[in-house]
Amino acid sequence: MTKQTHSFQAEVAQLLHLVTHALYSNPEIFLRELISNASDACDKLRFEGLNNAALYEDAPNLEVRVTFDKAAKTVTISDNGIGLSEAEAIANLGTIAKSGTKEFMTKLSGDQKSDAQLIGQFGVGFYSGFIVADKITVESRRAGLAHSEGVRWISGGTGDFEVETIDRAQRGTSVTLHLRAEAEEYLNTWKLKSVIGKYSDHISLPILMRKEEWKEGTDDQGGEMVTTDEWETVNKASALWTRAKKDITTDEYNAFYKQISHDFADPLAHTHNRVEGSTEYTQLLYVPAKAPMDLWNRDRKGGLKLYVKRVFIMDDAEALLPSYLRFIKGVVDSADLPLNVSRELLQESRDVKAIREGCTKRVLGMLEDLAKHDKLPEASADGVTDVVSDEDKALVGKYTTFYNEFGAVLKEGLGEDFANRERLAKLLRFASSTSDTVSVSFADYKARMKEGQEAIYYITAETQAAAKNSPQLEVFRKKGIEVLLMTDRVDEWALNYMQDFDGTPLQSVAKGAVDLGKLLDEDEKKAAEEAAEAFKPLLAKLKEALKDQVEDVRVTTRLVDSPACLVVQDDGMSAQLARMLKQAGQATPEVKPVLEINAEHALVKKLDGSVHFNDLAHILFDQALLAEGGMPADPAAYVKRVNALLV
Ligand code: ADP
Ligand code: MG
């Protein structure tokens, strides 16, 4: 059979370029990636072997072997897993199969392309071999195929690769890296062992290397380490989650996290438990420190690997956690599920439902713990400060980190997870009119509420600055009442599901007539009533002039410095949400806002009797629209009107 030359898919060439350039500072991860592929291949064999024991041929013990050849300057990673057919080698080693990866790559900006963190996240996988090698040879035979149906794949990692059919007695895959000159340090047992120990200790199958022994030199020549023919296992080779908590160090937990997540950074927290009872399973769940690039991708699945009695079943088992916790990474190992369980079956299984509830509770518990320790305790009134353990000190600031990365996703839970809504609400944090950092919880807010204040006030807007400077906040600022600033896209939607927090209603300052209730004093109330009465004729005129734009016009107490603002009726869709839906191309019911005017404002006072009444009325309306981040329907007309007055 002759050699065939194939071109890499365009994106692969691009990825190869990125990988070799962005990851050269962290070259050792190639070993983690190739061992992880070997382990995946063994998992696949174990899984297919459940229904077809013949696939094991005469080698029932699954294992990985790492060898090197000093003279040839090669390192080889071999496994006796499922292997690759020729067609599979062409497809899987020549294209980027994962649709997501392609998409992220096109989205990476010039700066990001050099960011090893980001590139690590989409699992550079096999191609990471080219960080240390200028040529890779893969030889493989798929389990079950004849010896004559082996395949050799060779590439220099640039434009193309060669494929030919070979005879191969052993099942599985050998990946041989022809090392670049600067990577020759990997031609060393100690070096390879230490990298394996760092990243691959908990691969659940044995990784074997040839034993070395000391050979005395002749005469006065010193001795040297030489490899023998004997093999030794160089990793722990037990699935981490099956071991007892007390025997596992933080470093080991972190290394395992990096192995399953492809993340370079340590996780923020983990929880590891064996659950017994009617549904039995082990869970090992991690909170990452950084959001992946595709967090908002709709097709993104969950981050949990499902095992059944230690047999790997599937990645990204989305049924194991609700979607708002899709950023959690980890492993669930069930003792009850059938080995041939499919994604569809998972959705319906009662055991899975129990696992999902259990995992959700654990994750929320983990987040509550981080939230509780986010800040060091303050001294109490009598000057007593609690002594904080080193363990707790290490948790300071972690929740803030978590929330900045994942807070917006967590909010989706308000609409998605009715049963845990109260726990979730306690985990939310916001900026407010008195706090620029996103750190105010509903409970903090409540504790600071003014005497007589009956609601938790909030405003939604595109940005924090827009929210903070909104005219609708004026009276609240004057009265010293804090208002939560909500600027995540998901806020509007999520808040639909929260009428109150711990018995205190939530009230948008942009919805309905502002009712400050007991917060207004008698004089203010009286003045407002009088103004409403005195302005009746003016309001009627304004309403007539703006009848195409507004539902109603009324006098308000919410403004201090601005002449007017727009609000929506109590049950109406907020302007912010309407704008978002429109941007997303969705049909929105046409709801007219209410124009509220500030009876104390000079412009408003001038309005009555002005010869420019009609122009002023429209300017008032358009400016109110601008102030809340909207756009006049006819900007040119607005400019014309203002200019006419300026002249
Ligand atoms: P991933 O492991 O995330 O799928 P990789 O780039 O690491 O991505 O590997 C690409 C594909 O190449 C794998 O999905 C698999 O189909 C194939 N592959 C790589 N290494 C092996 C191996 N040792 N045995 C069998 N198939 C392999
Ligand atoms: Mg891989």
mmCIF file of N, CA, C and O and ligand atoms in Angstrom, residues 33 36-37 125, ligand 2:
data_model
loop_
_atom_site.group_PDB
_atom_site.id
_atom_site.type_symbol
_atom_site.label_atom_id
_atom_site.label_comp_id
_atom_site.label_asym_id
_atom_site.label_seq_id
_atom_site.Cartn_x
_atom_site.Cartn_y
_atom_site.Cartn_z
ATOM 1 N N GLU A 33 -1.298 15.491 27.978
ATOM 2 C CA GLU A 33 -2.297 15.344 26.918
ATOM 3 C C GLU A 33 -2.216 13.972 26.253
ATOM 4 O O GLU A 33 -3.243 13.338 25.998
ATOM 5 N N SER A 36 -3.369 11.370 28.607
ATOM 6 C CA SER A 36 -4.818 11.453 28.755
ATOM 7 C C SER A 36 -5.513 10.811 27.542
ATOM 8 O O SER A 36 -6.524 10.113 27.692
ATOM 9 N N ASN A 37 -4.964 10.990 26.364
ATOM 10 C CA ASN A 37 -5.536 10.319 25.188
ATOM 11 C C ASN A 37 -5.408 8.802 25.299
ATOM 12 O O ASN A 37 -6.332 8.063 24.938
ATOM 13 N N GLY A 125 -4.819 19.041 23.328
ATOM 14 C CA GLY A 125 -4.773 17.614 23.053
ATOM 15 C C GLY A 125 -3.582 17.159 22.242
ATOM 16 O O GLY A 125 -2.445 17.573 22.478
HETATM 17 MG MG MG B 2 -7.096 14.482 24.388
#
